[in-house]
XYZ file of C-alpha atoms in Angstrom:
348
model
C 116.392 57.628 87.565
C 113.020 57.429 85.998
C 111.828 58.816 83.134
C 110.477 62.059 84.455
C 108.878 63.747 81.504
C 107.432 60.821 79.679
C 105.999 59.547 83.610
C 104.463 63.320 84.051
C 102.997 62.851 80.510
C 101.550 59.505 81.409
C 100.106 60.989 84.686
C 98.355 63.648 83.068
C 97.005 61.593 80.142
C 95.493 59.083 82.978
C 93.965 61.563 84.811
C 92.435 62.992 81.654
C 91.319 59.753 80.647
C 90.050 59.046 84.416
C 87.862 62.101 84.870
C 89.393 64.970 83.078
C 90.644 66.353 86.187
C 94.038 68.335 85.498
C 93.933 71.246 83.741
C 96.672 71.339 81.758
C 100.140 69.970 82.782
C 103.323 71.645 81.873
C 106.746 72.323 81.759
C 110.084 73.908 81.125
C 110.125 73.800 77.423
C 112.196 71.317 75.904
C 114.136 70.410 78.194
C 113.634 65.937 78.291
C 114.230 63.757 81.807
C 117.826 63.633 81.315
C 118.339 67.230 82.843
C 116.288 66.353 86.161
C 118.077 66.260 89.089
C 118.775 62.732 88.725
C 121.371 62.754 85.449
C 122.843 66.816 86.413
C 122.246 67.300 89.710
C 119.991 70.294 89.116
C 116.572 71.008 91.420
C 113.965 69.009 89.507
C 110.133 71.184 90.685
C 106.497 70.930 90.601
C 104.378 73.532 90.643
C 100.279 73.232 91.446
C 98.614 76.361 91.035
C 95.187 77.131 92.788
C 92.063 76.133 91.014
C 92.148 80.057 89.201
C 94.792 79.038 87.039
C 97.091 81.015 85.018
C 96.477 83.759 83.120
C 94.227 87.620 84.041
C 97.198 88.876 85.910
C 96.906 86.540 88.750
C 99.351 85.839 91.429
C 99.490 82.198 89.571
C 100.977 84.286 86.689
C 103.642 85.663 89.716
C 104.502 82.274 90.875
C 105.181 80.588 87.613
C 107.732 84.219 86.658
C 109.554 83.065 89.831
C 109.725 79.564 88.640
C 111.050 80.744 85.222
C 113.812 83.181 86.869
C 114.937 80.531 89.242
C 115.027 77.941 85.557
C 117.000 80.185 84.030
C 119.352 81.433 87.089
C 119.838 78.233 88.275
C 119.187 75.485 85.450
C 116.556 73.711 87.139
C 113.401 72.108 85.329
C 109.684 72.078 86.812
C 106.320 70.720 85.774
C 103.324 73.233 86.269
C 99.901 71.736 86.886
C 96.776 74.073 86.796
C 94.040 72.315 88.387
C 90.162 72.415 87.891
C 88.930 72.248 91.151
C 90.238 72.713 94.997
C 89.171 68.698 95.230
C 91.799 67.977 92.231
C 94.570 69.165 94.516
C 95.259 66.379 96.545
C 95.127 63.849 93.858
C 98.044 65.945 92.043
C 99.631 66.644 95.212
C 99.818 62.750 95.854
C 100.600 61.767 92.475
C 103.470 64.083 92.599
C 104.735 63.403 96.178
C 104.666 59.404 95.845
C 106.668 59.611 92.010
C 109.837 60.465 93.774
C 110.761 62.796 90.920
C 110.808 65.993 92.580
C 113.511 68.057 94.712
C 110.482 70.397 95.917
C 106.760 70.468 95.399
C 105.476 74.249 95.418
C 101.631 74.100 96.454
C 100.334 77.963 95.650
C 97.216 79.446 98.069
C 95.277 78.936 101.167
C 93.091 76.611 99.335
C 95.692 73.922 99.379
C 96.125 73.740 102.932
C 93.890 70.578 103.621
C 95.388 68.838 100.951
C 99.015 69.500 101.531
C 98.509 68.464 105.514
C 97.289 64.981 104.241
C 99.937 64.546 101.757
C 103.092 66.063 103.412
C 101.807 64.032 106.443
C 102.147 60.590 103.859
C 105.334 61.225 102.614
C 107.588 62.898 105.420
C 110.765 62.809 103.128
C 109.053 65.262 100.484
C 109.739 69.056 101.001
C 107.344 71.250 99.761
C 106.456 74.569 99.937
C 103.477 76.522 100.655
C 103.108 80.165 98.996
C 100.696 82.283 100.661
C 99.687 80.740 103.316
C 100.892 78.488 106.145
C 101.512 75.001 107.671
C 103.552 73.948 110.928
C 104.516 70.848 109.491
C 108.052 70.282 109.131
C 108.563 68.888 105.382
C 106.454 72.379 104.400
C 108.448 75.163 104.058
C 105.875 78.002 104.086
C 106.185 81.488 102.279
C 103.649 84.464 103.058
C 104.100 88.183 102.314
C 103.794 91.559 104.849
C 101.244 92.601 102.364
C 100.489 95.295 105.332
C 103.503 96.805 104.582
C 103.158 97.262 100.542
C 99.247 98.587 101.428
C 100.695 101.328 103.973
C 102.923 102.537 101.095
C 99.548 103.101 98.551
C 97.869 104.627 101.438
C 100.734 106.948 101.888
C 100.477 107.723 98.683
C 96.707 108.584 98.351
C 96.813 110.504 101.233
C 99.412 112.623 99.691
C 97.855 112.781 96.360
C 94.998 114.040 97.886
C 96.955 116.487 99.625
C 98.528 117.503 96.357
C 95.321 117.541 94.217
C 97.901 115.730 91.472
C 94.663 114.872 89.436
C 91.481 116.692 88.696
C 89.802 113.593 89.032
C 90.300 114.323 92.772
C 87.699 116.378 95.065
C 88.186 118.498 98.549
C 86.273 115.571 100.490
C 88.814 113.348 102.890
C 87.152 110.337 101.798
C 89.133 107.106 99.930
C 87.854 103.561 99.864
C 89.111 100.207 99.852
C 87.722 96.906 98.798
C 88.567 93.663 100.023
C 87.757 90.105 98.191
C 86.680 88.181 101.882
C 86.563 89.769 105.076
C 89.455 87.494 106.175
C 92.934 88.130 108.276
C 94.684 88.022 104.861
C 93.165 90.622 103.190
C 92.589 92.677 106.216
C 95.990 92.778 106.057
C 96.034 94.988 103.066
C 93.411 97.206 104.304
C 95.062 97.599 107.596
C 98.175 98.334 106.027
C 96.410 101.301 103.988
C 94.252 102.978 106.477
C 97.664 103.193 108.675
C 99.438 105.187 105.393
C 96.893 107.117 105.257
C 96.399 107.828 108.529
C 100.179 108.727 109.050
C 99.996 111.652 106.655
C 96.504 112.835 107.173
C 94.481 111.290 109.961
C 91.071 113.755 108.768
C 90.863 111.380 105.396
C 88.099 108.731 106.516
C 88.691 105.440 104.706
C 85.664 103.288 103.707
C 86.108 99.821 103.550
C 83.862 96.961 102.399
C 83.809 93.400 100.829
C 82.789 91.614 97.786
C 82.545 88.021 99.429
C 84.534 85.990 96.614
C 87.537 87.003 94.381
C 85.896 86.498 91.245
C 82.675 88.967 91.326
C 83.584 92.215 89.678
C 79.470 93.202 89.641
C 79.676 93.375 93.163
C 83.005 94.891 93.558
C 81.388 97.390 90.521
C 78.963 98.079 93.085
C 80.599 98.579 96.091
C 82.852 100.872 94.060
C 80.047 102.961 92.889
C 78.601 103.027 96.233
C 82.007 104.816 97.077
C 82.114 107.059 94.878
C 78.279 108.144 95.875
C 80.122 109.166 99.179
C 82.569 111.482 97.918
C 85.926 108.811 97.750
C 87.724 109.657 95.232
C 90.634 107.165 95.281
C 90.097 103.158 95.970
C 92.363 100.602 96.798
C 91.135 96.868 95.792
C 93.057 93.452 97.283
C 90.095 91.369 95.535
C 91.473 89.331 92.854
C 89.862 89.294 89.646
C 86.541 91.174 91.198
C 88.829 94.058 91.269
C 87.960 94.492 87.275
C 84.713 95.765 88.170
C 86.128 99.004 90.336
C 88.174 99.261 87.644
C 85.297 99.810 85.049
C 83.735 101.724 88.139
C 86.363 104.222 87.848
C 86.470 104.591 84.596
C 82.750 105.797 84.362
C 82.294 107.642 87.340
C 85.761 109.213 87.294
C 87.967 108.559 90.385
C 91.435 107.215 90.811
C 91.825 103.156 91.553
C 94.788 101.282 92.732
C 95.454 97.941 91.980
C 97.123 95.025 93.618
C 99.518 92.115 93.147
C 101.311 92.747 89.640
C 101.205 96.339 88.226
C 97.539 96.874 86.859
C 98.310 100.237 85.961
C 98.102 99.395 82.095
C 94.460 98.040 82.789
C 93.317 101.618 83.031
C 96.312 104.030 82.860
C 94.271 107.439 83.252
C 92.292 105.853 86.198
C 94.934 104.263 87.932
C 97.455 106.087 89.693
C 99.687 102.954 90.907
C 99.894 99.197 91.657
C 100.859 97.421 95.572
C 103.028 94.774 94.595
C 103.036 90.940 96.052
C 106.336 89.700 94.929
C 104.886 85.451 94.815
C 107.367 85.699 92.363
C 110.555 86.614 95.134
C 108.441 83.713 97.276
C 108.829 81.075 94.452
C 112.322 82.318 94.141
C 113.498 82.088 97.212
C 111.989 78.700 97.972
C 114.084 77.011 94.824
C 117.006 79.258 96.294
C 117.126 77.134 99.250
C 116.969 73.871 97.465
C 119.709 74.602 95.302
C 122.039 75.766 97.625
C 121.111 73.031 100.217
C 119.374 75.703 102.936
C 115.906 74.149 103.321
C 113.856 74.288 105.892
C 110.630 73.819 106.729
C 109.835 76.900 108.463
C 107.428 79.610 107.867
C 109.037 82.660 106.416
C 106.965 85.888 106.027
C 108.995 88.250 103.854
C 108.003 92.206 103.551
C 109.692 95.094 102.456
C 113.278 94.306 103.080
C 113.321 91.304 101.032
C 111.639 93.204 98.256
C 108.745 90.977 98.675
C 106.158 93.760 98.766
C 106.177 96.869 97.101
C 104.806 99.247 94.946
C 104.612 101.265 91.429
C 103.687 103.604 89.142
C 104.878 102.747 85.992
C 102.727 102.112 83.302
C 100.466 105.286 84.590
C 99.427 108.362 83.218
C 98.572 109.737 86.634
C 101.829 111.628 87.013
C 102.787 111.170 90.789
C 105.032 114.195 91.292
C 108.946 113.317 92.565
C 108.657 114.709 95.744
C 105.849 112.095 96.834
C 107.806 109.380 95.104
C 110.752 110.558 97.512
C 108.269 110.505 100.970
C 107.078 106.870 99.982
C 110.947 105.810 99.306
C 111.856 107.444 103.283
C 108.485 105.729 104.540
C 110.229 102.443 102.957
C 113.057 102.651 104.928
C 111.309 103.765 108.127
C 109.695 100.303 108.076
C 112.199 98.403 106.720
C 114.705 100.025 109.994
C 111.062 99.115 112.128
C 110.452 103.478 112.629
C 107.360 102.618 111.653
C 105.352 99.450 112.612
C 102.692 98.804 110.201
C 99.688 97.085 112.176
C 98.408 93.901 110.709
C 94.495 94.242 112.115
C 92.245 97.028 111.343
């Protein structure tokens, strides 16, 4: 078996050398090449993250929490790769594929799709898998989320704060916003989702929706936010990535409630946010090295929701108090989709 760690080393230091083009390669820990799949039998993974990297509460951060759980549930080692640009991808993506070293290749974000069509294509024998987003190619085992089904839960929830007046930030006018990163079938999941919430407790609440046009302009999202909040909405919902900081700030000065998306961002702003949807990339990751180690792999696409605790919410970390009886309404709504009562659409 080859010399895993010292050969990732080598790789990085190369590419470095060639063009600086990896952003940082790592790993789990200490651990050296003799506990790769090769001398234990245990899962040996890489891990490319899109060009965002780690780090700002990111579903990057999610993934690599997955990765960890799986290292320490099932004693398997990975290498992480953060890479500087969408171009860089493919070259890690190769480099990783044609090494031979690894049991399973995670490739995180729609981004990578191009890439990972070439390379999977090349080397037929690799499995990978795809996080967010999806391939039909059989070596790519492809994970995506019901994130309609987490956003119908926060819409639930507004609507019934509303309904509630649990904050004196909130005014008698039915109007709520939500902000999506790219008008795109992804994220129009999410505001699907929470228009249908909201709409099954109160259909009078009129739900503004608009879109920054990138993940990583919070001016904009500041903006649209503000706009908003001109119109009387006094709780927004973002699914916009890091632009999402900018409603954030928006709340905070004007006064209105936010929600925030992917990991709980109620800490952010804990007397401006009222609760968090969660994207579990983490249960993705999970499951992926699940069925490596225990032999179940295929290379299908799997969209997990609700009943594999794969979406979700929360309102921990909040000083927004959400009274128990609405906490106990969003836990019956949960199991009303989760039995498929309720069928949360997909398209606005």
């Amino acid at each position: 078996m080859k010399n895993t760690r010292k050969k990732w080393v080598a790789l990085c230091l190369t590419a470095g050398i060639a063009g600086g083009l990896l952003a940082g390669c790592g790993g789990s820990g200490d651990k050296d090449s003799s506990e790769t799949s090769g001398a234990d039998g245990k899962a040996h993974v890489g891990v490319i993250f899109t060009e965002a990297g780690l780090g700002g509460n990111s579903f990057n951060d999610l993934v690599l929490d997955g990765v960890k759980r799986a290292s320490e549930d099932y004693g398997i080692t990975y290498d992480e790769v953060e890479p500087k640009s969408v171009s860089d991808e493919e070259i890690i993506q190769d480099e990783m594929a044609s090494s031979g070293d690894y049991d399973l290749i995670i490739c995180v974000g729609a981004e990578q799709i191009d890439s990972l069509t070439n390379v999977a294509t090349m080397y037929p024998e690799q499995k990978f898998a795809l996080l967010d987003a999806t391939l039909e190619l059989d070596n790519v085992a492809s994970y995506s989320c019901k994130e309609q089904e987490g956003a119908f839960l926060v819409g639930a929830l507004a609507a019934m704060a509303k309904q509630e007046q649990i904050s004196d930030k909130l005014g008698s006018d039915n109007v709520i916003g939500f902000i999506g990163g790219v008008d795109n079938p992804l994220i129009n999941h999410f505001a699907a989702g929470y228009q249908a919430g909201v709409q099954h407790i109160d259909s009078e609440i009129k739900v503004l929706i608009d879109y920054v046009g990138g993940f990583n302009d919070p001016t904009t999202a500041k903006t649209i936010a503000n706009t908003f909040a001109e119109k009387n909405a006094d709780i927004i919902f973002h699914a916009s990535g890091a632009s999402g900081m900018g409603m954030f700030q928006a709340a905070e000065e004007k006064g209105f409630i936010g929600i925030g998306v992917n990991l709980n961002q109620n800490s952010i702003a804990p007397d401006y946010i009222m609760a968090s949807m969660l994207k579990k990339l983490d249960s993705c990751a999970y499951h992926a090295i699940t069925s490596i180690v225990e032999d179940t792999y295929t290379g299908e696409n799997q969209v997990l929701g609700l009943a594999e605790e794969a979406v979700d919410y929360t309102v921990e970390e909040s000083n927004i108090e959400v009274p128990e009886e609405i906490i106990s309404k969003l836990e019956e709504l949960k199991e009303e989709i989760i039995s498929g009562e309720i069928q949360v659409p997909e398209e606005l």
